[in-house]
XYZ file of N, CA and C in Angstrom:
327
model
N 8.713 10.981 51.957
C 7.493 11.370 51.282
C 7.818 12.148 49.999
N 8.784 13.058 50.097
C 9.183 13.835 48.932
C 9.731 12.914 47.832
N 10.455 11.894 48.216
C 11.016 10.946 47.247
C 9.899 10.202 46.517
N 8.843 9.831 47.220
C 7.721 9.123 46.600
C 7.016 10.019 45.584
N 6.827 11.295 45.917
C 6.197 12.246 44.996
C 7.080 12.434 43.768
N 8.371 12.535 43.967
C 9.314 12.714 42.866
C 9.296 11.500 41.928
N 9.246 10.317 42.489
C 9.198 9.093 41.677
C 7.891 9.032 40.892
N 6.767 9.337 41.533
C 5.465 9.322 40.846
C 5.422 10.353 39.725
N 5.962 11.538 39.960
C 5.977 12.583 38.940
C 6.851 12.163 37.757
N 7.984 11.570 38.028
C 8.868 11.097 36.957
C 8.187 10.016 36.130
N 7.509 9.101 36.806
C 6.803 8.029 36.115
C 5.689 8.601 35.235
N 4.937 9.572 35.751
C 3.847 10.188 34.989
C 4.384 10.891 33.743
N 5.491 11.595 33.859
C 6.093 12.257 32.703
C 6.571 11.236 31.676
N 7.144 10.152 32.153
C 7.642 9.113 31.255
C 6.491 8.471 30.472
N 5.407 8.141 31.130
C 4.254 7.519 30.475
C 3.606 8.494 29.503
N 3.462 9.743 29.878
C 2.856 10.760 29.018
C 3.700 10.990 27.773
N 4.997 11.031 27.908
C 5.879 11.263 26.764
C 5.749 10.137 25.749
N 5.599 8.904 26.187
C 5.449 7.789 25.262
C 4.086 7.812 24.584
N 3.039 8.212 25.267
C 1.690 8.208 24.707
C 1.525 9.250 23.617
N 2.245 10.357 23.685
C 2.107 11.417 22.704
C 2.698 11.041 21.355
N 3.556 10.042 21.305
C 4.183 9.647 20.056
C 3.211 9.062 19.052
N 2.103 8.517 19.500
C 1.120 7.924 18.609
C 1.568 6.562 18.132
N 0.734 5.919 17.330
C 1.076 4.586 16.848
C 2.207 4.655 15.826
N 3.048 3.651 15.786
C 4.141 3.666 14.810
C 3.598 3.443 13.401
N 4.317 3.963 12.419
C 3.929 3.745 11.032
C 4.227 2.309 10.644
N 3.423 1.765 9.762
C 3.616 0.403 9.292
C 4.899 0.328 8.471
N 5.552 -0.818 8.498
C 6.774 -0.993 7.714
C 6.459 -1.249 6.239
N 5.210 -1.550 5.905
C 4.803 -1.774 4.522
C 4.605 -0.412 3.853
N 5.377 -0.090 2.803
C 5.228 1.227 2.168
C 3.851 1.442 1.549
N 3.150 0.373 1.188
C 1.801 0.516 0.633
C 0.811 1.022 1.673
N 1.100 0.836 2.961
C 0.194 1.270 4.032
C 0.320 2.762 4.332
N 1.432 3.373 3.993
C 1.702 4.760 4.369
C 1.501 5.734 3.212
N 0.664 5.397 2.259
C 0.448 6.230 1.078
C -0.595 7.294 1.379
N -0.302 8.529 0.983
C -1.306 9.591 1.067
C -1.923 9.761 -0.318
N -3.084 10.319 -0.383
C -3.799 10.427 -1.658
C -3.095 11.342 -2.653
N -2.198 12.206 -2.192
C -1.536 13.143 -3.095
C -0.299 12.544 -3.762
N 0.100 11.359 -3.379
C 1.312 10.755 -3.924
C 1.020 9.955 -5.191
N 2.017 9.883 -6.081
C 1.970 8.949 -7.201
C 2.697 7.707 -6.726
N 1.947 6.697 -6.341
C 2.531 5.504 -5.734
C 2.157 4.279 -6.548
N 3.130 3.416 -6.794
C 2.877 2.141 -7.455
C 2.875 1.074 -6.370
N 1.737 0.423 -6.170
C 1.590 -0.569 -5.111
C 2.345 -1.847 -5.455
N 2.952 -2.477 -4.454
C 3.645 -3.760 -4.637
C 2.631 -4.878 -4.856
N 1.534 -4.848 -4.108
C 0.447 -5.822 -4.253
C -0.874 -5.076 -4.121
N -1.949 -5.703 -4.530
C -3.268 -5.069 -4.443
C -4.045 -5.509 -3.215
N -3.539 -6.476 -2.465
C -4.133 -6.875 -1.186
C -3.019 -6.927 -0.158
N -3.222 -6.266 0.974
C -2.198 -6.234 2.010
C -2.836 -5.901 3.346
N -2.083 -6.137 4.419
C -2.555 -5.889 5.782
C -1.686 -4.800 6.393
N -2.319 -3.805 6.993
C -1.608 -2.704 7.643
C -1.834 -2.755 9.151
N -0.794 -2.525 9.904
C -0.844 -2.472 11.367
C -1.418 -3.741 11.980
N -1.348 -4.853 11.279
C -1.756 -6.133 11.824
C -3.248 -6.389 11.874
N -4.084 -5.361 11.642
C -5.527 -5.596 11.766
C -6.366 -4.916 10.689
N -5.754 -4.239 9.751
C -6.502 -3.525 8.718
C -6.178 -4.143 7.356
N -7.078 -4.952 6.825
C -6.878 -5.600 5.528
C -7.430 -4.702 4.424
N -6.655 -4.534 3.365
C -7.068 -3.696 2.248
C -7.000 -4.494 0.953
N -8.003 -4.333 0.110
C -8.024 -4.914 -1.233
C -8.365 -3.784 -2.196
N -7.428 -3.408 -3.030
C -7.619 -2.287 -3.945
C -8.368 -2.750 -5.189
N -9.255 -1.891 -5.698
C -10.023 -2.269 -6.888
C -10.390 -1.072 -7.758
N -9.769 0.064 -7.526
C -10.119 1.273 -8.277
C -9.056 1.637 -9.306
N -8.434 0.621 -9.891
C -7.418 0.793 -10.927
C -6.215 1.599 -10.449
N -5.800 1.373 -9.192
C -4.578 1.971 -8.690
C -3.393 1.311 -9.394
N -2.311 2.059 -9.693
C -1.154 1.443 -10.346
C -0.475 0.434 -9.424
N -0.053 -0.694 -9.990
C 0.586 -1.745 -9.201
C 1.677 -2.418 -10.030
N 2.551 -3.163 -9.350
C 3.601 -3.924 -10.024
C 3.046 -5.288 -10.406
N 3.086 -5.593 -11.689
C 2.624 -6.905 -12.146
C 3.582 -7.981 -11.654
N 3.053 -9.133 -11.254
C 3.952 -10.220 -10.855
C 4.748 -10.702 -12.061
N 5.973 -11.123 -11.814
C 6.814 -11.620 -12.897
C 6.258 -12.948 -13.402
N 6.211 -13.077 -14.710
C 5.701 -14.300 -15.318
C 6.832 -15.309 -15.463
N 6.560 -16.548 -15.131
C 7.558 -17.598 -15.315
C 7.336 -18.331 -16.626
N 6.142 -18.208 -17.180
C 5.833 -18.843 -18.451
C 6.009 -17.838 -19.576
N 5.967 -18.314 -20.813
C 6.081 -17.415 -21.949
C 4.790 -16.623 -22.083
N 4.888 -15.355 -22.437
C 3.682 -14.532 -22.568
C 2.859 -14.951 -23.783
N 1.641 -14.439 -23.869
C 0.755 -14.766 -24.988
C 1.296 -14.164 -26.277
N 0.729 -14.575 -27.396
C 1.177 -14.096 -28.700
C 0.836 -12.627 -28.919
N -0.168 -12.142 -28.224
C -0.624 -10.768 -28.403
C 0.277 -9.818 -27.619
N 0.956 -8.880 -28.297
C 1.814 -7.939 -27.558
C 0.976 -6.961 -26.740
N 1.508 -6.584 -25.593
C 0.818 -5.670 -24.694
C 1.767 -4.532 -24.348
N 1.299 -3.285 -24.473
C 2.111 -2.138 -24.078
C 2.237 -2.125 -22.565
N 3.441 -1.915 -22.070
C 3.686 -1.954 -20.630
C 4.252 -0.635 -20.149
N 3.757 -0.181 -19.013
C 4.372 0.935 -18.315
C 5.354 0.343 -17.331
N 6.354 1.102 -16.952
C 7.323 0.607 -15.983
C 7.439 1.608 -14.846
N 7.602 1.074 -13.630
C 7.793 1.933 -12.468
C 9.256 2.329 -12.412
N 9.613 3.139 -11.420
C 10.997 3.570 -11.276
C 11.936 2.388 -11.094
N 11.478 1.326 -10.454
C 12.321 0.160 -10.213
C 12.442 -0.711 -11.462
N 11.698 -0.414 -12.504
C 11.776 -1.183 -13.727
C 10.785 -2.330 -13.800
N 9.937 -2.493 -12.815
C 8.947 -3.566 -12.827
C 7.798 -3.176 -13.748
N 7.190 -4.162 -14.378
C 6.050 -3.906 -15.247
C 4.865 -3.457 -14.408
N 4.117 -2.483 -14.925
C 2.982 -1.938 -14.181
C 1.658 -2.409 -14.746
N 0.734 -2.615 -13.844
C -0.644 -2.910 -14.197
C -1.539 -2.034 -13.345
N -2.778 -2.465 -13.175
C -3.721 -1.745 -12.318
C -4.424 -2.743 -11.402
N -4.835 -2.273 -10.231
C -5.534 -3.125 -9.269
C -7.002 -3.238 -9.666
N -7.482 -4.458 -9.750
C -8.882 -4.731 -10.075
C -9.319 -5.914 -9.230
N -10.294 -5.703 -8.361
C -10.814 -6.753 -7.476
C -9.711 -7.413 -6.651
N -8.773 -6.616 -6.152
C -7.721 -7.129 -5.285
C -6.577 -7.812 -6.002
N -6.566 -7.787 -7.336
C -5.489 -8.411 -8.108
C -4.867 -7.387 -9.032
N -3.568 -7.539 -9.292
C -2.871 -6.667 -10.231
C -2.969 -7.294 -11.617
N -3.607 -6.583 -12.546
C -3.807 -7.094 -13.900
C -3.207 -6.116 -14.899
N -2.892 -6.611 -16.097
C -2.364 -5.755 -17.155
C -3.410 -4.714 -17.529
N -2.955 -3.532 -17.887
C -3.890 -2.451 -18.217
C -4.788 -2.801 -19.393
N -4.289 -3.563 -20.344
C -5.090 -3.890 -21.527
C -6.255 -4.811 -21.205
N -6.206 -5.532 -20.074
C -7.295 -6.451 -19.737
C -8.398 -5.783 -18.929
N -8.236 -4.503 -18.597
C -9.251 -3.768 -17.844
C -10.121 -3.015 -18.829
N -11.408 -3.258 -18.799
C -12.337 -2.577 -19.695
C -12.719 -1.234 -19.090
N -12.697 -0.207 -19.921
C -13.076 1.120 -19.464
C -14.561 1.331 -19.702
N -15.082 2.441 -19.228
C -16.496 2.768 -19.417
C -16.802 2.905 -20.901
N -15.884 3.478 -21.679
C -16.100 3.646 -23.114
C -16.238 2.296 -23.808
N -15.525 1.257 -23.338
C -15.632 -0.075 -23.926
C -17.021 -0.656 -23.718
N -17.652 -0.361 -22.595
C -18.969 -0.905 -22.291
C -20.083 -0.175 -23.033
N -19.867 1.079 -23.442
C -20.892 1.887 -24.089
C -21.104 1.442 -25.522
N -20.063 1.029 -26.205
C -20.153 0.666 -27.620
C -21.053 -0.506 -27.872
């Protein structure tokens, strides 16, 4: 009888210890961003923890996809992230160049 109680107590401690750990963090670095960080998103649409889909649209900084074609004739000023990738901003779930995003001042004129 004592052995059965000891086994049940050990099992209860084992289950409780695992439950306190909480859910694991997502392996996608874009999912683990806190609002206080300066983070450049890899993409503007991504899935976190397998069930939470996010589409950014508030001009968050993002890495522009590499172009395989020649760029347009109009030069565009580019910011670069620490990795050296060209930066844009998230708009409607897509990463676009900063010059193609109209600001509030552009709409007032």
